[in-house]
Coordinates of N, CA and C in Angstrom, one line a residue:
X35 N -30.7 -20.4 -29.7 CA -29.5 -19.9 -30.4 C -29.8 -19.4 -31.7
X36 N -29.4 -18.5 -32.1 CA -29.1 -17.5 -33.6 C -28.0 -17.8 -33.9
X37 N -28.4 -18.3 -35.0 CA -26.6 -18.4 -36.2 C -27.1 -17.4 -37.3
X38 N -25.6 -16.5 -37.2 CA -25.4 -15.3 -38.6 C -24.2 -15.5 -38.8
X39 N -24.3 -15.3 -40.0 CA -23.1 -16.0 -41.0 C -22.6 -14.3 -41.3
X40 N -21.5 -14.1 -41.4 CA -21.0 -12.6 -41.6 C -19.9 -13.2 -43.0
X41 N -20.5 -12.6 -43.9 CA -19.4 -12.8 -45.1 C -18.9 -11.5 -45.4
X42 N -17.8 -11.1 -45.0 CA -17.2 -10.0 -45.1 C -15.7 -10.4 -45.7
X43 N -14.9 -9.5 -46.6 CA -13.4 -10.4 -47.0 C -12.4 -10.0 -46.1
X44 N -12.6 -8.6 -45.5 CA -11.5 -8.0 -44.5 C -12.1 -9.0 -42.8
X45 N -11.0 -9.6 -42.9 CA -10.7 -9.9 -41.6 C -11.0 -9.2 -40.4
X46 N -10.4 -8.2 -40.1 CA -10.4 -7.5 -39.1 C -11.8 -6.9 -38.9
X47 N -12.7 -6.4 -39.9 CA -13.9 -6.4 -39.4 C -14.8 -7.2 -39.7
X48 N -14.4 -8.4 -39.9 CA -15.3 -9.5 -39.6 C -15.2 -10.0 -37.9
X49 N -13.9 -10.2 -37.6 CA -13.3 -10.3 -36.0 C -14.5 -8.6 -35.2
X50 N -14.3 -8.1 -36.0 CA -15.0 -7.0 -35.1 C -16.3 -7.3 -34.8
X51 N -17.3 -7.2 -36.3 CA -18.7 -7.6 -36.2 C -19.2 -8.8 -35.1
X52 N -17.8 -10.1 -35.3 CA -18.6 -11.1 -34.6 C -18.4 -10.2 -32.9
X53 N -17.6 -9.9 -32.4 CA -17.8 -9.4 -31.5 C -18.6 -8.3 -30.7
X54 N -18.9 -7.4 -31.8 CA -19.8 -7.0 -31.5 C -21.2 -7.4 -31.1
X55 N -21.6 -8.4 -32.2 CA -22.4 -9.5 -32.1 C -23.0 -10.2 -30.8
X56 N -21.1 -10.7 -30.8 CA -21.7 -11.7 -29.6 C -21.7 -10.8 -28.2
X57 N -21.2 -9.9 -27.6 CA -20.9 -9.2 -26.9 C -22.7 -8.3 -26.3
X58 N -23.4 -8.2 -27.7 CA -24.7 -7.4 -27.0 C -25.7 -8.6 -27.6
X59 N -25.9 -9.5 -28.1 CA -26.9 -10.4 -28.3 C -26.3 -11.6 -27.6
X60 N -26.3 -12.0 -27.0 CA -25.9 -12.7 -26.1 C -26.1 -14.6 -26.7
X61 N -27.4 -14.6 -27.4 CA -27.9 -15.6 -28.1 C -27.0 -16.2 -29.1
X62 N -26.2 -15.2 -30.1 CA -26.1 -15.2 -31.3 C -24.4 -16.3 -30.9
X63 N -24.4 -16.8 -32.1 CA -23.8 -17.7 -32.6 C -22.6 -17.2 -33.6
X64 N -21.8 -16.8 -34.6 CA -21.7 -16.3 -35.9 C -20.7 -17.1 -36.2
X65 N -20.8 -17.6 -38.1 CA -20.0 -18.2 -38.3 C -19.3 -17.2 -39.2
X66 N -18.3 -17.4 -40.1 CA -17.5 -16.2 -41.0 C -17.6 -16.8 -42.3
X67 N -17.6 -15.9 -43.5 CA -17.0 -16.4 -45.0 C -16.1 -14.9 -45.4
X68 N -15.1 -15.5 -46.1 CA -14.3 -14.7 -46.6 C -14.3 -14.3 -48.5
X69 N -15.0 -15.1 -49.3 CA -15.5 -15.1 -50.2 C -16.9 -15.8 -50.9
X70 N -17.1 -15.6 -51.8 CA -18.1 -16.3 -52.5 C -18.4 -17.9 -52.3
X71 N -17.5 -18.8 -52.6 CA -17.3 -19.9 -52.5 C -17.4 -20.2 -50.5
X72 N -17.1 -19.8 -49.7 CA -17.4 -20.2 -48.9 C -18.2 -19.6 -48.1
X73 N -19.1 -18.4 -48.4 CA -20.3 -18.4 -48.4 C -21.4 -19.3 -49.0
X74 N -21.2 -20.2 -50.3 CA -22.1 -20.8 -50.3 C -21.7 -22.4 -49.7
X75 N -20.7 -22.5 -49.4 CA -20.2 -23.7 -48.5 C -20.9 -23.9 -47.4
X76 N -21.3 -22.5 -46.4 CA -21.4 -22.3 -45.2 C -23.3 -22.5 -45.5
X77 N -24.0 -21.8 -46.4 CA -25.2 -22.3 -46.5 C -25.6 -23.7 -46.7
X78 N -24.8 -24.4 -47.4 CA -24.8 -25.9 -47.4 C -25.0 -26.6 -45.4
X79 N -24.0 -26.0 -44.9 CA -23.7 -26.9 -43.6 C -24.7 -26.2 -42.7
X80 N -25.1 -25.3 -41.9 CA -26.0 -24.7 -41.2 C -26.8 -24.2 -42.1
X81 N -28.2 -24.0 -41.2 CA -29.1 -23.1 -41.4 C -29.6 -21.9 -40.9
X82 N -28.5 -21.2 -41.4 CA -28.0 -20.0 -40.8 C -29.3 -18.4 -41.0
X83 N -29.9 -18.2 -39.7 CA -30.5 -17.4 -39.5 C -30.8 -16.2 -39.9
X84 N -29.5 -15.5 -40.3 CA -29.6 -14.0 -41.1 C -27.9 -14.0 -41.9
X85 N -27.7 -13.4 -42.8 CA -26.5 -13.0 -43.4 C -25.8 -12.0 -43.8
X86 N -25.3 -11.5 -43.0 CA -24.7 -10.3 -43.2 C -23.6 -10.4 -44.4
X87 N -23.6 -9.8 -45.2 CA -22.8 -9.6 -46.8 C -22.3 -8.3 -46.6
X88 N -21.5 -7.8 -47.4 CA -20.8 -7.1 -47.9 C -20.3 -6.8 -49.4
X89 N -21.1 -5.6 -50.0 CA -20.8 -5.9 -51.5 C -20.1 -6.3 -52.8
X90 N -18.9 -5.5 -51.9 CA -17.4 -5.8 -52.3 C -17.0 -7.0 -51.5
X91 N -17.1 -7.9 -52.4 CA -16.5 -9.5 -52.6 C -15.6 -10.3 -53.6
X92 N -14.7 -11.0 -52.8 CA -13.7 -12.1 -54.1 C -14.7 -12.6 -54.4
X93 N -14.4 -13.0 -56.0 CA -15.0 -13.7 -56.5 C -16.6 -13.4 -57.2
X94 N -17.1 -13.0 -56.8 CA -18.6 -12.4 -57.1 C -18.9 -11.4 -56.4
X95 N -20.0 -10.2 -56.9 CA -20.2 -9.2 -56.5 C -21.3 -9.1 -55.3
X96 N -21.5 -8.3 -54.6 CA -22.6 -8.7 -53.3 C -23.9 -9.1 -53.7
X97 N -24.3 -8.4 -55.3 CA -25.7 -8.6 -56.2 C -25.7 -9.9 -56.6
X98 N -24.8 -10.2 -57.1 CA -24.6 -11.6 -57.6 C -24.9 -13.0 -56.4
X99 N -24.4 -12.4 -55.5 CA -24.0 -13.7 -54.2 C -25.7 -12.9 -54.1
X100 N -26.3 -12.0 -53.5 CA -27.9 -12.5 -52.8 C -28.6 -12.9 -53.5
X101 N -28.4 -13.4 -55.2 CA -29.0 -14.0 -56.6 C -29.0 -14.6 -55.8
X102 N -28.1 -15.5 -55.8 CA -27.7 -17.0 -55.8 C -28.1 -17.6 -54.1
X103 N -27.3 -16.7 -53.4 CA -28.0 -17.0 -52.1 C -29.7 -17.5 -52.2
X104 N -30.5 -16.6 -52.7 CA -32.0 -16.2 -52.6 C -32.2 -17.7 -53.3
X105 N -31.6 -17.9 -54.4 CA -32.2 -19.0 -55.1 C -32.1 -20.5 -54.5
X106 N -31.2 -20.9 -54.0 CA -30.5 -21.9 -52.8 C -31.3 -21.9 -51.1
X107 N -31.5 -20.7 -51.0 CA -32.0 -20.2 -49.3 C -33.1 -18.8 -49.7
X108 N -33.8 -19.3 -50.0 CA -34.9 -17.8 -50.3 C -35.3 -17.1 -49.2
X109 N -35.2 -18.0 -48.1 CA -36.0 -17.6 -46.7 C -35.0 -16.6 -45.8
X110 N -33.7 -17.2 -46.3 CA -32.7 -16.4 -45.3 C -32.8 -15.1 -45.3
X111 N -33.0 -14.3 -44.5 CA -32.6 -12.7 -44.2 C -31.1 -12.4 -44.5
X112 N -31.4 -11.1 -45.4 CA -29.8 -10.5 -45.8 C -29.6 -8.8 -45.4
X113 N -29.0 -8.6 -44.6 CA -28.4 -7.2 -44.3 C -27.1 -7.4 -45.2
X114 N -27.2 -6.2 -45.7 CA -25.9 -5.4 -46.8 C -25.5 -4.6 -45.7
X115 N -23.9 -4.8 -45.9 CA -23.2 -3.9 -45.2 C -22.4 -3.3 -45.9
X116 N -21.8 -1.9 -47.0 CA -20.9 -1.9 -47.5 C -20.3 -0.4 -47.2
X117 N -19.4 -0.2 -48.1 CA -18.9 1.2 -47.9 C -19.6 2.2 -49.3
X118 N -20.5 1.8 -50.0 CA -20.9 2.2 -51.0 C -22.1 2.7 -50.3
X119 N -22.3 4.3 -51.2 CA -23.7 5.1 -50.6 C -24.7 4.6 -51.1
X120 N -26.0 5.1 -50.2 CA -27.5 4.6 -50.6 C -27.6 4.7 -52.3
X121 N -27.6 5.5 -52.7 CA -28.1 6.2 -53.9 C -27.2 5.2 -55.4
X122 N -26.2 4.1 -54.7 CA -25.4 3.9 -55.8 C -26.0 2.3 -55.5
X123 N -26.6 1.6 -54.5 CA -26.6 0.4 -54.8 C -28.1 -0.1 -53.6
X124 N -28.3 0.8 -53.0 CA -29.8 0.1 -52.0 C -30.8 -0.6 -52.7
X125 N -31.2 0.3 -54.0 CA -32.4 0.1 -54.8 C -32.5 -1.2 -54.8
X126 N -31.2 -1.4 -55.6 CA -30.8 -2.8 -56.6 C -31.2 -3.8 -55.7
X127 N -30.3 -3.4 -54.2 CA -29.9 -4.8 -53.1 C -31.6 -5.0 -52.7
X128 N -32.3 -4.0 -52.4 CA -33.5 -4.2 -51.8 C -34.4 -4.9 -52.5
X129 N -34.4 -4.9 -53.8 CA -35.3 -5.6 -54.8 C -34.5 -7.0 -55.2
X130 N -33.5 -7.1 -54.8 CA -32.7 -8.4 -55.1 C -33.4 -9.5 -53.8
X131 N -33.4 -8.9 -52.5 CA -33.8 -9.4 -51.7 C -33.8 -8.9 -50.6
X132 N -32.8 -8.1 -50.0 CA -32.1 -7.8 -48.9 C -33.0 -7.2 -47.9
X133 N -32.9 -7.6 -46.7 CA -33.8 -7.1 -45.9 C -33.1 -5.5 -45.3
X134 N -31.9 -5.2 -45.4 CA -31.9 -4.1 -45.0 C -30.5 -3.2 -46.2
X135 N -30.0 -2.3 -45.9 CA -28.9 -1.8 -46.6 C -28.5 -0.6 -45.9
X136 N -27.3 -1.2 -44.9 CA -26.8 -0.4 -44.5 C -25.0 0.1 -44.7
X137 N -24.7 1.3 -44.9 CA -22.8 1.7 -44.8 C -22.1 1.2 -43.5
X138 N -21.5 1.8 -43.8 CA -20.1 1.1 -42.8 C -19.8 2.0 -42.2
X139 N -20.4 3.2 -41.9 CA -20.4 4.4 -41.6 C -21.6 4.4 -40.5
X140 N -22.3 3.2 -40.2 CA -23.4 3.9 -39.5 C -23.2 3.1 -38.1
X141 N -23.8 3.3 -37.0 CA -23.0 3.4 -35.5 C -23.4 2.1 -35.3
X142 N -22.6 1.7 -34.3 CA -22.9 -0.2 -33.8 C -24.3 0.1 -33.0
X143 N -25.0 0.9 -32.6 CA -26.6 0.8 -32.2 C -27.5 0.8 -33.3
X144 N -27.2 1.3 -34.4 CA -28.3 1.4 -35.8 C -27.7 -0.1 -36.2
X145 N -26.8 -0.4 -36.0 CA -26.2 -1.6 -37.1 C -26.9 -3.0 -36.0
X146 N -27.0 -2.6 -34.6 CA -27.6 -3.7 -33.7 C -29.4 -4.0 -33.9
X147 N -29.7 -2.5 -33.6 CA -31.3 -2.3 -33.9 C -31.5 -2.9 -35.3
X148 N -30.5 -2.7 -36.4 CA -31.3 -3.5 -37.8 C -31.2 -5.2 -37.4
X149 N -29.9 -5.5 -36.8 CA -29.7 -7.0 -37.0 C -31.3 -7.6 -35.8
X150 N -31.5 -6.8 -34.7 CA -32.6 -7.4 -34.1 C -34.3 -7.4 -35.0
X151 N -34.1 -6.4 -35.7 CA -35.6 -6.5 -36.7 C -35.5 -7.2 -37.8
X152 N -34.5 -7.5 -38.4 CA -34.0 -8.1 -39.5 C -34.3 -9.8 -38.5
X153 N -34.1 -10.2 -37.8 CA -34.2 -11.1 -37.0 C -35.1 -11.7 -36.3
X154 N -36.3 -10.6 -36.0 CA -37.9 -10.8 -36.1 C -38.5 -10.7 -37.4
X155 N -38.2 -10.7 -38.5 CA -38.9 -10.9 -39.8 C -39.3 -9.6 -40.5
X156 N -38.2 -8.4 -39.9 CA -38.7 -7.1 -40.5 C -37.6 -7.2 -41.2
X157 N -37.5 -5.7 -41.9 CA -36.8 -5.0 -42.9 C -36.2 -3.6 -42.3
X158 N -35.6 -3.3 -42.2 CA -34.7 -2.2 -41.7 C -34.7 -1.3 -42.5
X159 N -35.2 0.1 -42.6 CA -35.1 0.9 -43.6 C -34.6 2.0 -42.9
X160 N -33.5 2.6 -43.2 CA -33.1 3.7 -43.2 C -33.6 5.0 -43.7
X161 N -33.3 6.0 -43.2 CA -34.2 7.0 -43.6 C -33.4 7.4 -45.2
X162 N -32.5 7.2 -45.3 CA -31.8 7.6 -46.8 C -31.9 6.4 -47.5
X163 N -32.1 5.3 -47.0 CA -32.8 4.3 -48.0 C -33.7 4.3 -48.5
X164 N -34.3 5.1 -47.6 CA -36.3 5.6 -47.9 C -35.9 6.5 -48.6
X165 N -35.4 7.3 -48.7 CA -35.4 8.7 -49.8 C -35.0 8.2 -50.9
X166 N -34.3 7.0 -50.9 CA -33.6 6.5 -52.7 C -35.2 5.8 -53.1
X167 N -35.5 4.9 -52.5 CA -36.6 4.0 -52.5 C -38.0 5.0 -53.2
X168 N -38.2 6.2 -52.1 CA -39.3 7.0 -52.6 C -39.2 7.5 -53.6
X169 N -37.7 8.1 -54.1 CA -37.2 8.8 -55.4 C -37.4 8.0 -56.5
X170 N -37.6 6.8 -56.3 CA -37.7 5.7 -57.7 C -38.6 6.0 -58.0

């Protein structure tokens, strides 16, 4: 079994992702957070396999929460999911920790293929993540 914890604040695509989820990984487990505070609630009770965030969050910002995440759970894998482009926040997220940084824009097979390498112990890099990354 895989547990991924999807901290996203909008409802409706958090209901989405877990389905997506469970629907093509058949393994996977997902619990939900809706804010800051119970994302780190939810790291307390499981030992939750990968974490899908979202930048825009109550309470603390997505940078702020994989601080704090990383410091509490260093080991955990983090996919960024946001609506913000490469060029305005990958850099930051990648060197914060995050194993991958992807928009909300990009198709449920790129968003599947990251969560399965992100889940063998890789990093997911997109090719415009690579171009922010190389441009530094």
């Amino acid at each position: 079994m895989v547990e991924i914890l999807i901290a996203v604040d909008h409802t409706l695509l958090r209901e989405n992702l877990v389905r997506l989820l469970s629907s093509n990984l058949p393994e996977v487990v997902c619990g939900e957070a809706e804010n800051f505070s119970t994302v780190m609630g939810q790291l307390h009770k499981k030992n939750w396999n990968l974490l899908i965030l979202d930048l825009n969050m109550p309470e603390r910002n997505g940078l702020e929460i994989i601080k704090e995440v990383k410091t509490v759970r260093p080991e955990i894998p983090i996919i960024v999911l946001t609506m913000y482009p490469e060029d305005q926040f990958a850099l930051r997220v990648i060197k914060a920790g995050a194993s991958a940084y992807l928009t909300k824009s990009v198709s449920s097979k790129t968003f599947l293929k990251a969560v399965e390498k992100v889940l063998r112990g890789g990093q997911f890099i997109t090719g415009s993540v690579a171009k922010v990354i190389t441009d530094e």
